[in-house]
Coordinates of C-alpha atoms in Angstrom, one line a residue:
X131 CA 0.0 0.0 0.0
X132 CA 1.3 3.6 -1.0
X133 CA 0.8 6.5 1.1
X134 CA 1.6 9.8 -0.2
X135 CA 1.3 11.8 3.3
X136 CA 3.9 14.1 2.5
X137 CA 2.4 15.4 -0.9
X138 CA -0.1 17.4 0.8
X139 CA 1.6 20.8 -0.7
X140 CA 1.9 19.8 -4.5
X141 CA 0.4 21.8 -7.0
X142 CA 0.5 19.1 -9.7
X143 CA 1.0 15.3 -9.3
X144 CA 2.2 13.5 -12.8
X145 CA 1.4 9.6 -12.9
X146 CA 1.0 9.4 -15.9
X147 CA 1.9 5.7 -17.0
X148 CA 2.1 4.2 -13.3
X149 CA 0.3 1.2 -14.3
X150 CA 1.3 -0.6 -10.7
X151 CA -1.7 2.4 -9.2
X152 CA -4.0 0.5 -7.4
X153 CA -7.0 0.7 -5.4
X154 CA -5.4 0.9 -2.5
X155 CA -3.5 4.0 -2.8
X156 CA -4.7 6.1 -1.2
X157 CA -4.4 9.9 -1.7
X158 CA -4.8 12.2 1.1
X159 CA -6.9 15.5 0.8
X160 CA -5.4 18.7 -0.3
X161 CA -6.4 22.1 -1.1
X162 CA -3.0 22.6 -2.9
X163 CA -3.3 20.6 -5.7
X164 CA -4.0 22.1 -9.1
X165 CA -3.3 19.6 -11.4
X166 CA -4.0 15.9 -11.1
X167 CA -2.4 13.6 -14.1
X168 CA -3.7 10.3 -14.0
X169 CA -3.0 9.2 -18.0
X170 CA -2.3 5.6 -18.9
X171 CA -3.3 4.4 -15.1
X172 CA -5.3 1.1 -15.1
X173 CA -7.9 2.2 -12.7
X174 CA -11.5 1.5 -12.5
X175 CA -14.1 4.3 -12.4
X176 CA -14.8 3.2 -8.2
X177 CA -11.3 3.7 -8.0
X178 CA -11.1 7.5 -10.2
X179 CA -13.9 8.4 -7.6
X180 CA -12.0 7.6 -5.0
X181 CA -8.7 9.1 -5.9
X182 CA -10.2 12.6 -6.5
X183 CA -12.8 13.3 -4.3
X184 CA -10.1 14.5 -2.1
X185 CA -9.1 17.3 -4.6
X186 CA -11.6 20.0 -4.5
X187 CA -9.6 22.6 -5.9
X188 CA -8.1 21.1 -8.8
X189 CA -7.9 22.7 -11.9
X190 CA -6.9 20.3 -14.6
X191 CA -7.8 16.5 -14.6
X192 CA -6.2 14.2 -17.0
X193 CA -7.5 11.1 -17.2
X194 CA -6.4 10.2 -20.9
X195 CA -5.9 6.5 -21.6
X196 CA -7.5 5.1 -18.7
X197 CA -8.8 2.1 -20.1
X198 CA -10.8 0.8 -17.7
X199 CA -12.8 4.1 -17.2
X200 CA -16.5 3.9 -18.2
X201 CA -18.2 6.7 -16.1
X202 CA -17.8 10.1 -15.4
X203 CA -17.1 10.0 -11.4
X204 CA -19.8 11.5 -8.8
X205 CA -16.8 13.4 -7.7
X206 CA -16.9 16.2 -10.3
X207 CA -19.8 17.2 -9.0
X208 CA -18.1 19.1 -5.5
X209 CA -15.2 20.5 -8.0
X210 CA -15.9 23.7 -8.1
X211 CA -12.8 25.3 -9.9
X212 CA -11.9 22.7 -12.2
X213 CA -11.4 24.1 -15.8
X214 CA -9.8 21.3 -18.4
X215 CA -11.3 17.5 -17.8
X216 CA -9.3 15.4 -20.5
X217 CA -10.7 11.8 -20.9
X218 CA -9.4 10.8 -24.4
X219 CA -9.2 7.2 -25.3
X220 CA -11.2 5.4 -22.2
X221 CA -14.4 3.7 -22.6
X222 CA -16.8 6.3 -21.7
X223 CA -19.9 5.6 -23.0
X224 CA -22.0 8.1 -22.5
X225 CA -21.6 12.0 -21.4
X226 CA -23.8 13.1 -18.9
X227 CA -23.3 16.1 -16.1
X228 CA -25.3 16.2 -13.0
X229 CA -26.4 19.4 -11.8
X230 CA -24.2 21.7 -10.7
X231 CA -21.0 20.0 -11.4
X232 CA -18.3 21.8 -13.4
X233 CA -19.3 25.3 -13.3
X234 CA -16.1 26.4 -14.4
X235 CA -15.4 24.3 -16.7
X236 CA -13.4 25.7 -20.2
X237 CA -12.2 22.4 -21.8
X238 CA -13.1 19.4 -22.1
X239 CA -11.8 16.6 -24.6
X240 CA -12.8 13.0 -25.6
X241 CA -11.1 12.0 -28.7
X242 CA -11.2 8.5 -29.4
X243 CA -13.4 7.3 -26.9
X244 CA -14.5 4.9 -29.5
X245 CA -17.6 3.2 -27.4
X246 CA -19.0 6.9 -26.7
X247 CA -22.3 7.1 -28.0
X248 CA -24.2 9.9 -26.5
X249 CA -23.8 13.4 -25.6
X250 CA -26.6 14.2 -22.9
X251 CA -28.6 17.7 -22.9
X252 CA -26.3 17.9 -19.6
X253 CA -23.8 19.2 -21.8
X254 CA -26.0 22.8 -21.3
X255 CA -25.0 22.7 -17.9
X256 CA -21.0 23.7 -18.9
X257 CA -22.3 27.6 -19.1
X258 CA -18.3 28.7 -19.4
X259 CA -17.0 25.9 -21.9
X260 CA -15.0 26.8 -24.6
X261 CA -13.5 24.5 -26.2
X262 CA -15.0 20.5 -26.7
X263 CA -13.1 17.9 -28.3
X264 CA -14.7 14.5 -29.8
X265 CA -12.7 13.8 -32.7
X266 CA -12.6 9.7 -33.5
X267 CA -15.3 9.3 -31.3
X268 CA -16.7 6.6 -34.1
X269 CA -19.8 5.4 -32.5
X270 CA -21.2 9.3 -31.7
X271 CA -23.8 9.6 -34.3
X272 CA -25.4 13.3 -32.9
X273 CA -24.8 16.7 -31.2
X274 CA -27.3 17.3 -28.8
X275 CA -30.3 19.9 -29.8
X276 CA -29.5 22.0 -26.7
X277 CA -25.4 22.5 -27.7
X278 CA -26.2 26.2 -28.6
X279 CA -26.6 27.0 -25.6
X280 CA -22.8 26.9 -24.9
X281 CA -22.4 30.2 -26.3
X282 CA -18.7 31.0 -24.9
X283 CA -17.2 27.8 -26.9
X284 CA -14.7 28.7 -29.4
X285 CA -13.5 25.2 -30.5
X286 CA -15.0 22.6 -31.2
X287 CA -13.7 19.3 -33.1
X288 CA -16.1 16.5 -34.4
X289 CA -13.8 15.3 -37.3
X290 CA -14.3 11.2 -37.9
X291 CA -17.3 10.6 -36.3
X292 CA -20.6 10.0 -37.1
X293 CA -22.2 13.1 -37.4
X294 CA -24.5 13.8 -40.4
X295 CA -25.9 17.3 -39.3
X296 CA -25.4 19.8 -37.2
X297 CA -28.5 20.7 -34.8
X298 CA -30.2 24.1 -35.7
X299 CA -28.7 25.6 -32.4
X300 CA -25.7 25.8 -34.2
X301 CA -26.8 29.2 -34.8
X302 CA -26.3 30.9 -31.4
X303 CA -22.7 29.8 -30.9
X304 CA -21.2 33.6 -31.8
X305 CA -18.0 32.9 -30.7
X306 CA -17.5 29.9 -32.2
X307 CA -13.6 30.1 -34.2
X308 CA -13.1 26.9 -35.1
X309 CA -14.8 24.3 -36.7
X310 CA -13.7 20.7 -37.3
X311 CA -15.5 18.1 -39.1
X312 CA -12.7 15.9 -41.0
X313 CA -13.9 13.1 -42.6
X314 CA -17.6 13.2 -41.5
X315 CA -20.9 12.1 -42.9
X316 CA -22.1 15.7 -43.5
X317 CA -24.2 15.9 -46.8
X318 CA -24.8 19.7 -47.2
X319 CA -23.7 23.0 -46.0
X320 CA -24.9 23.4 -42.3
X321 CA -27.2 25.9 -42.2
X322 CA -26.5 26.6 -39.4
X323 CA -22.8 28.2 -39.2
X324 CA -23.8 30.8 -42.4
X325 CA -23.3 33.5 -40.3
X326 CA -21.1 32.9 -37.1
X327 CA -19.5 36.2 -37.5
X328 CA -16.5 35.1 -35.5
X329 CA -15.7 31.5 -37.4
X330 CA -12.1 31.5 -38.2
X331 CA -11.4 28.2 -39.5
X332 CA -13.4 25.8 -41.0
X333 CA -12.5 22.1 -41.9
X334 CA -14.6 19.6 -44.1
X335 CA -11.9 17.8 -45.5
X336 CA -12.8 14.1 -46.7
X337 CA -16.2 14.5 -45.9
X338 CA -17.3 12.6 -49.1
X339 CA -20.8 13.0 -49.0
X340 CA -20.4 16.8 -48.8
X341 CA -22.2 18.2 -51.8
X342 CA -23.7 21.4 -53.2
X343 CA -22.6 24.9 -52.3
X344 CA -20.5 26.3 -49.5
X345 CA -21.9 29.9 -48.4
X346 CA -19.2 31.9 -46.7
X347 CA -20.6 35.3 -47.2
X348 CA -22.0 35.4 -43.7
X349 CA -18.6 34.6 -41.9
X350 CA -16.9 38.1 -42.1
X351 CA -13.6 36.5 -39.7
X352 CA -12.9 33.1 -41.7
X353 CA -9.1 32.5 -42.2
X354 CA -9.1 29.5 -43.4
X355 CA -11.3 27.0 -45.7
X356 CA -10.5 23.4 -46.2
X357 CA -12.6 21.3 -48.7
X358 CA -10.7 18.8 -49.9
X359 CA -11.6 15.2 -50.7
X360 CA -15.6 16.4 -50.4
X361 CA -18.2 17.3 -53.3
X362 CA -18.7 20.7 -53.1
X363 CA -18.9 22.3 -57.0
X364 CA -19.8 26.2 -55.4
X365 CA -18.4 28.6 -52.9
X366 CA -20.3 31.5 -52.6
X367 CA -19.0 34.5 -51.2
X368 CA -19.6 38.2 -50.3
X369 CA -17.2 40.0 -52.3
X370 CA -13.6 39.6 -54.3
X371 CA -12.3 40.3 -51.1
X372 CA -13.1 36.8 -49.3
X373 CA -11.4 34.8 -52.4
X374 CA -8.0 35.9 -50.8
X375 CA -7.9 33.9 -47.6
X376 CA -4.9 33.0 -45.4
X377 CA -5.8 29.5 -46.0
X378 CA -7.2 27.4 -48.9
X379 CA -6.8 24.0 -49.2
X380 CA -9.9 23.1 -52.0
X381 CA -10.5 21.0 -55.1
X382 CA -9.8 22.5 -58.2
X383 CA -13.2 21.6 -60.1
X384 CA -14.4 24.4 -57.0
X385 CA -16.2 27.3 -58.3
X386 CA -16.2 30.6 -56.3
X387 CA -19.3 33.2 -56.8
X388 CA -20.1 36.4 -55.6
X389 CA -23.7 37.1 -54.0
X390 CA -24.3 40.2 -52.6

């Protein structure tokens, strides 16, 4: 049995890798700690719970290739302060928030979680999140109809799953920047992102089923426009002026157009 009774004054504990973590370590309580790295660690979700329910100030969980993790712990619910939550590669199944956990929270990342199904209408609960990461989630078929009510995210990455629209909320996320769809099973141009004023990037690349016209006259900030690998024959834009962007990575059978 481990005890770590003299790491009551850390700011961050790294373990990440320490496969020989156990159930029975056992981690005393701290209101120093800040950062909790738990990556690679063969724990159970009893176990997670365990281990930071002690930790009500932390700031940054990493969780990241813990393979045996399937739920999100009760635990978040008492952390108060906690602003980046990164659970990429477990087997979480589902995403679902109980009330008032995670007030605070600003990030929060599941790549290739490839059993995660289902994105709760919890997610409206993450008032401050602003950036949300399920890229190679390949069993996630839909957004939830309640994600425009996250209306301080700025990121978000959805690339190689199973998405085939975007819900109509879409609409209200204004400070949306970035926009990632790689490889997904969109068929037209959302409707919904036409005219997030603040849209920086946008990436449909390989998204095969992609056909019709692209309208980018409503996004007055994009920087950069990837098409490649869809079937998109039109991009229609507001003015000469939007043909010259930082980035364009499109097919060459692509026709721009002017509509004022």
């Amino acid at each position: 049995m481990l005890f770590l009774h003299k790491a009551g004054s850390l700011k961050v504990l790294n373990l990440k890798d320490c496969t020989w973590i156990n159930g029975s370590m056992q981690f005393p309580a701290s209101r120093h700690l800040e950062c909790l790295i738990l990556e690679g660690c063969l724990l159970f979700s009893p176990t997670i719970q365990k281990s930071i329910s002690n930790f009500e100030n932390l700031v940054s969980l990493n969780m990241k290739r813990c393979k045996l993790f399937k739920h999100l712990p009760q635990a978040l619910c008492s952390m108060k302060v906690l602003k980046e939550l990164l659970i990429d590669g477990t087997k979480i199944q589902r995403l679902h928030f109980e009330e008032g956990s995670l007030p605070t929270l600003e990030i929060l990342s599941a790549c290739e979680c490839e059993v995660l199904c289902e994105v709760t209408d919890s997610i409206d609960l993450l008032k401050n999140l602003q950036k949300l990461a399920l890229r190679n989630c390949k069993n996630l078929i839909e957004l939830p109809a309640v994600i425009g009510k996250l209306v301080l995210l700025q990121e978000m990455d959805l690339s190689d799953t199973l998405i085939k629209v975007l819900p109509p909320s879409v609409e209200n996320l204004e400070n949306l920047e970035v926009l990632k769809m790689v490889g997904t099973y969109l068929k037209g141009f959302p409707e919904a992102i036409k005219d997030l004023k603040k849209l920086k990037e946008l990436d449909f690349t390989h998204c095969r089923n992609l056909r019709g016209h692209c309208h980018i006259r409503g996004l007055f900030s994009l920087r950069i426009l990837r098409l490649k690998y869809t079937r998109i024959s039109h991009v229609l834009a507001r003015d000469n002026g939007q043909l010259f962007l930082h980035i364009q990575e499109l097919d060459d059978n692509i026709v721009w157009q002017t509509v004022p």
